[in-house]
Amino acid sequence: MKKLLITIDGPAGAGKTSVSRALAERLGYRYIDTGALYRGVAYEVKRQGIDPENDVDLAALCSRLQLVFKQKANELRLYSGSTDITDRIRTPEISMLASAVSAKSLVRDYLLDVQKDIGRQKAAVFEGRDMGTVVFPAADVKFFLDASSQTRAQRRYQEIKSNSNQSLKQVEKDMQRRDRDDSTRSLAPLKPADDAIIIDSTDLSIQEVVDSMLSYIARRKG
Ligand code: DC
């Protein structure tokens, strides 16, 4: 069976993570969360006390960074060197810092190579913001997953409420700011690729989205 490279882009809270994970499982493919890589850079920026606006220090950090995904018990874990940082990169502070470092061209250039390298063997579902537009413009199937902003904030709130004391209002405000920053930045702004299949998940379950994607993929394979 032909191995495909599938991309899923879209704003925060559209359901990309759940959908990408489920789709990869159904296809027996690897699931790659590229947002985790930006969060990994942000985590190291914070841990090492680097000023994200200082390009010299940021470039030096990227040149010594070793961000690697490892599959552990059916789960994708992110390592920085030998430290598992998966559970440390989901805080509101790292979310905001990840958005800031993701606007830096030297960070994007560094991660472009990391991502292309992971994609070489295909048979993967890549989740991110610029997968179909910049990183894998020749991907076999491209999806852009969206949902209303209230639905997205509500979903993100449910996801983080056990380890954050942010209110729904605060989550909504942060999300709007990140959306604006991510889609108006000059570098790789968040937008669907011209040949992306756009799916609105506002009124759909994860299963319904995955089923709809599988039917597009089946057509593509056929
Ligand atoms: O999907 P996420 O919330 O984990 O992403 C964290 C940040 O990284 C988000 O603000 C956008 C940025 N990002 C990006 O610019 N390009 C990607 N391919 C993935 C994430």
XYZ file of C-alpha atoms and ligand atoms in Angstrom:
242
model
C 0.000 0.000 0.000
C 1.322 3.446 -0.917
C 2.532 5.378 2.121
C 1.175 8.881 2.289
C 2.208 12.076 3.982
C -0.854 13.784 5.409
C -0.961 17.299 6.842
C -3.502 18.826 9.220
C -3.293 22.566 9.829
C -5.613 24.905 11.680
C -5.994 27.207 14.679
C -5.720 26.166 18.334
C -8.716 24.287 19.681
C -10.046 23.154 16.287
C -9.517 19.547 17.373
C -6.308 18.963 15.401
C -4.548 16.948 18.099
C -7.362 14.475 18.821
C -8.165 14.126 15.131
C -4.543 13.739 14.004
C -3.844 11.157 16.683
C -6.977 9.141 15.836
C -6.364 9.391 12.096
C -2.751 8.221 12.470
C -3.907 5.288 14.569
C -6.533 4.257 12.008
C -3.941 4.369 9.233
C -1.117 2.799 11.257
C 0.928 5.964 10.637
C 3.143 8.047 12.913
C 1.555 11.116 14.456
C 3.786 14.198 14.619
C 2.752 17.209 16.702
C 4.874 20.056 15.324
C 3.479 22.591 17.826
C 5.351 20.570 20.474
C 8.623 21.447 18.696
C 7.889 25.196 18.982
C 6.920 24.622 22.598
C 10.195 22.731 23.097
C 12.173 25.734 21.815
C 10.116 28.030 24.085
C 10.720 25.751 27.060
C 14.492 25.890 26.547
C 14.392 29.673 25.983
C 12.761 30.013 29.379
C 14.859 27.399 31.181
C 18.110 28.869 29.908
C 16.996 32.460 30.560
C 17.395 33.531 26.931
C 15.882 36.752 25.611
C 13.746 35.574 22.647
C 14.341 38.947 20.964
C 18.104 38.430 20.986
C 18.758 36.704 17.648
C 22.377 35.867 18.445
C 21.467 34.005 21.637
C 18.438 32.391 19.986
C 20.569 31.140 17.071
C 23.146 29.741 19.499
C 20.367 27.938 21.373
C 18.970 26.404 18.148
C 22.411 25.215 17.094
C 22.839 23.214 20.293
C 19.220 22.074 20.695
C 18.369 18.410 20.294
C 14.618 18.009 20.129
C 13.604 14.426 19.392
C 10.276 12.590 19.408
C 10.247 9.118 20.897
C 7.371 6.673 20.774
C 6.719 5.357 24.299
C 3.842 2.976 25.055
C 1.673 4.242 22.206
C 2.446 7.835 23.057
C 4.639 10.404 21.398
C 7.028 11.974 23.936
C 9.247 14.995 23.275
C 12.822 14.939 24.539
C 15.253 17.811 24.795
C 18.567 15.980 24.899
C 17.948 13.189 27.412
C 15.134 14.979 29.318
C 11.496 14.118 28.670
C 9.831 17.566 28.508
C 6.399 16.407 27.247
C 4.557 17.348 30.433
C 6.365 20.657 30.909
C 5.429 22.345 27.631
C 1.644 22.657 28.108
C 1.492 25.648 30.465
C -0.159 28.964 29.449
C 3.242 30.680 29.771
C 4.913 28.254 27.339
C 1.922 28.635 24.956
C 2.489 32.397 24.731
C 6.271 32.039 24.476
C 5.906 29.358 21.770
C 3.787 31.766 19.747
C 6.486 34.445 20.168
C 9.414 32.201 19.148
C 7.394 30.795 16.236
C 7.437 34.284 14.655
C 11.256 34.165 14.500
C 12.670 33.174 11.116
C 15.734 31.503 12.571
C 13.546 29.267 14.747
C 11.318 28.390 11.786
C 14.355 27.644 9.609
C 15.834 25.403 12.290
C 12.553 23.502 12.754
C 11.947 23.283 8.997
C 14.896 20.913 8.661
C 13.911 18.952 11.770
C 10.377 18.448 10.375
C 11.470 17.595 6.820
C 13.784 15.014 8.229
C 10.977 13.347 10.213
C 8.748 13.375 7.100
C 11.211 11.652 4.805
C 9.820 8.166 5.399
C 6.204 9.337 4.816
C 3.450 7.216 6.502
C 2.852 10.120 8.858
C 0.197 12.605 9.921
C 1.752 16.020 10.584
C -0.207 18.442 12.717
C 0.667 22.149 12.739
C 0.044 25.573 11.255
C 2.104 25.614 8.059
C 2.435 21.936 7.200
C 0.573 22.128 3.881
C 1.775 25.610 2.924
C 5.489 25.670 3.835
C 6.942 22.476 5.289
C 5.306 19.887 3.012
C 3.885 21.740 -0.014
C 3.903 18.420 -1.904
C 2.035 16.474 0.817
C -0.294 13.759 -0.528
C -3.404 14.957 1.322
C -3.813 18.311 3.092
C -6.524 19.171 5.571
C -7.352 22.480 7.256
C -9.426 21.991 10.374
C -11.384 24.946 11.741
C -14.190 25.622 14.264
C -15.966 28.655 15.709
C -13.892 30.676 18.181
C -16.292 29.965 21.108
C -16.101 26.227 20.471
C -12.319 26.350 20.244
C -11.940 28.296 23.505
C -14.337 25.933 25.275
C -12.381 22.878 24.076
C -9.026 24.352 25.076
C -10.443 25.288 28.499
C -11.631 21.694 29.101
C -8.213 20.433 28.048
C -6.140 22.588 30.405
C -8.437 23.186 33.364
C -7.002 20.373 35.504
C -3.526 21.909 35.545
C -4.231 25.602 35.093
C -6.285 28.154 37.015
C -7.138 30.205 33.939
C -10.812 31.115 33.537
C -12.709 30.405 30.322
C -12.640 34.167 29.617
C -8.863 34.272 29.992
C -8.454 31.211 27.738
C -10.660 32.898 25.145
C -8.631 36.131 25.339
C -5.269 34.323 25.065
C -6.563 32.292 22.148
C -7.786 35.340 20.245
C -4.440 37.011 20.736
C -2.515 33.932 19.613
C -4.829 33.490 16.592
C -4.236 37.088 15.602
C -0.465 36.800 16.061
C -0.251 33.432 14.269
C -2.332 34.493 11.280
C -0.964 38.008 10.780
C 2.757 37.284 11.142
C 4.690 37.759 7.931
C 6.412 34.375 8.170
C 4.351 31.266 7.433
C 1.064 32.792 8.624
C -1.720 30.401 9.535
C -3.835 29.883 6.394
C -5.133 26.949 4.368
C -3.016 25.769 1.427
C -4.715 26.375 -1.940
C -5.219 22.630 -2.335
C -6.271 21.925 1.279
C -9.571 20.257 2.139
C -11.260 22.558 4.670
C -13.312 20.901 7.411
C -15.333 22.824 10.026
C -15.481 20.726 13.197
C -17.836 23.029 15.189
C -20.736 20.573 15.056
C -18.815 17.366 14.379
C -17.414 14.738 16.740
C -13.800 13.612 16.444
C -15.033 10.369 14.926
C -17.082 12.184 12.302
C -14.110 14.338 11.312
C -11.814 11.300 11.120
C -14.349 9.352 9.025
C -14.682 12.251 6.643
C -10.885 12.486 6.321
C -10.593 8.746 5.742
C -13.018 8.965 2.856
C -10.965 11.720 1.212
C -7.798 9.655 1.775
C -9.394 6.512 0.337
C -10.300 8.450 -2.801
C -6.737 9.685 -2.979
C -5.303 6.194 -2.596
C -7.712 4.778 -5.139
O -0.398 23.783 18.321
P 0.266 24.423 19.527
O -0.674 25.287 20.335
O 0.963 23.422 20.379
O 1.401 25.391 18.909
C 2.218 26.209 19.709
C 2.616 27.468 18.926
O 3.515 27.123 17.885
C 1.455 28.220 18.273
O 1.364 29.533 18.789
C 1.769 28.301 16.816
C 3.142 27.753 16.671
N 3.232 26.770 15.586
C 3.671 27.209 14.356
O 3.913 28.406 14.198
N 3.833 26.314 13.350
C 3.545 25.019 13.531
N 3.719 24.159 12.527
C 3.068 24.554 14.774
C 2.910 25.468 15.786
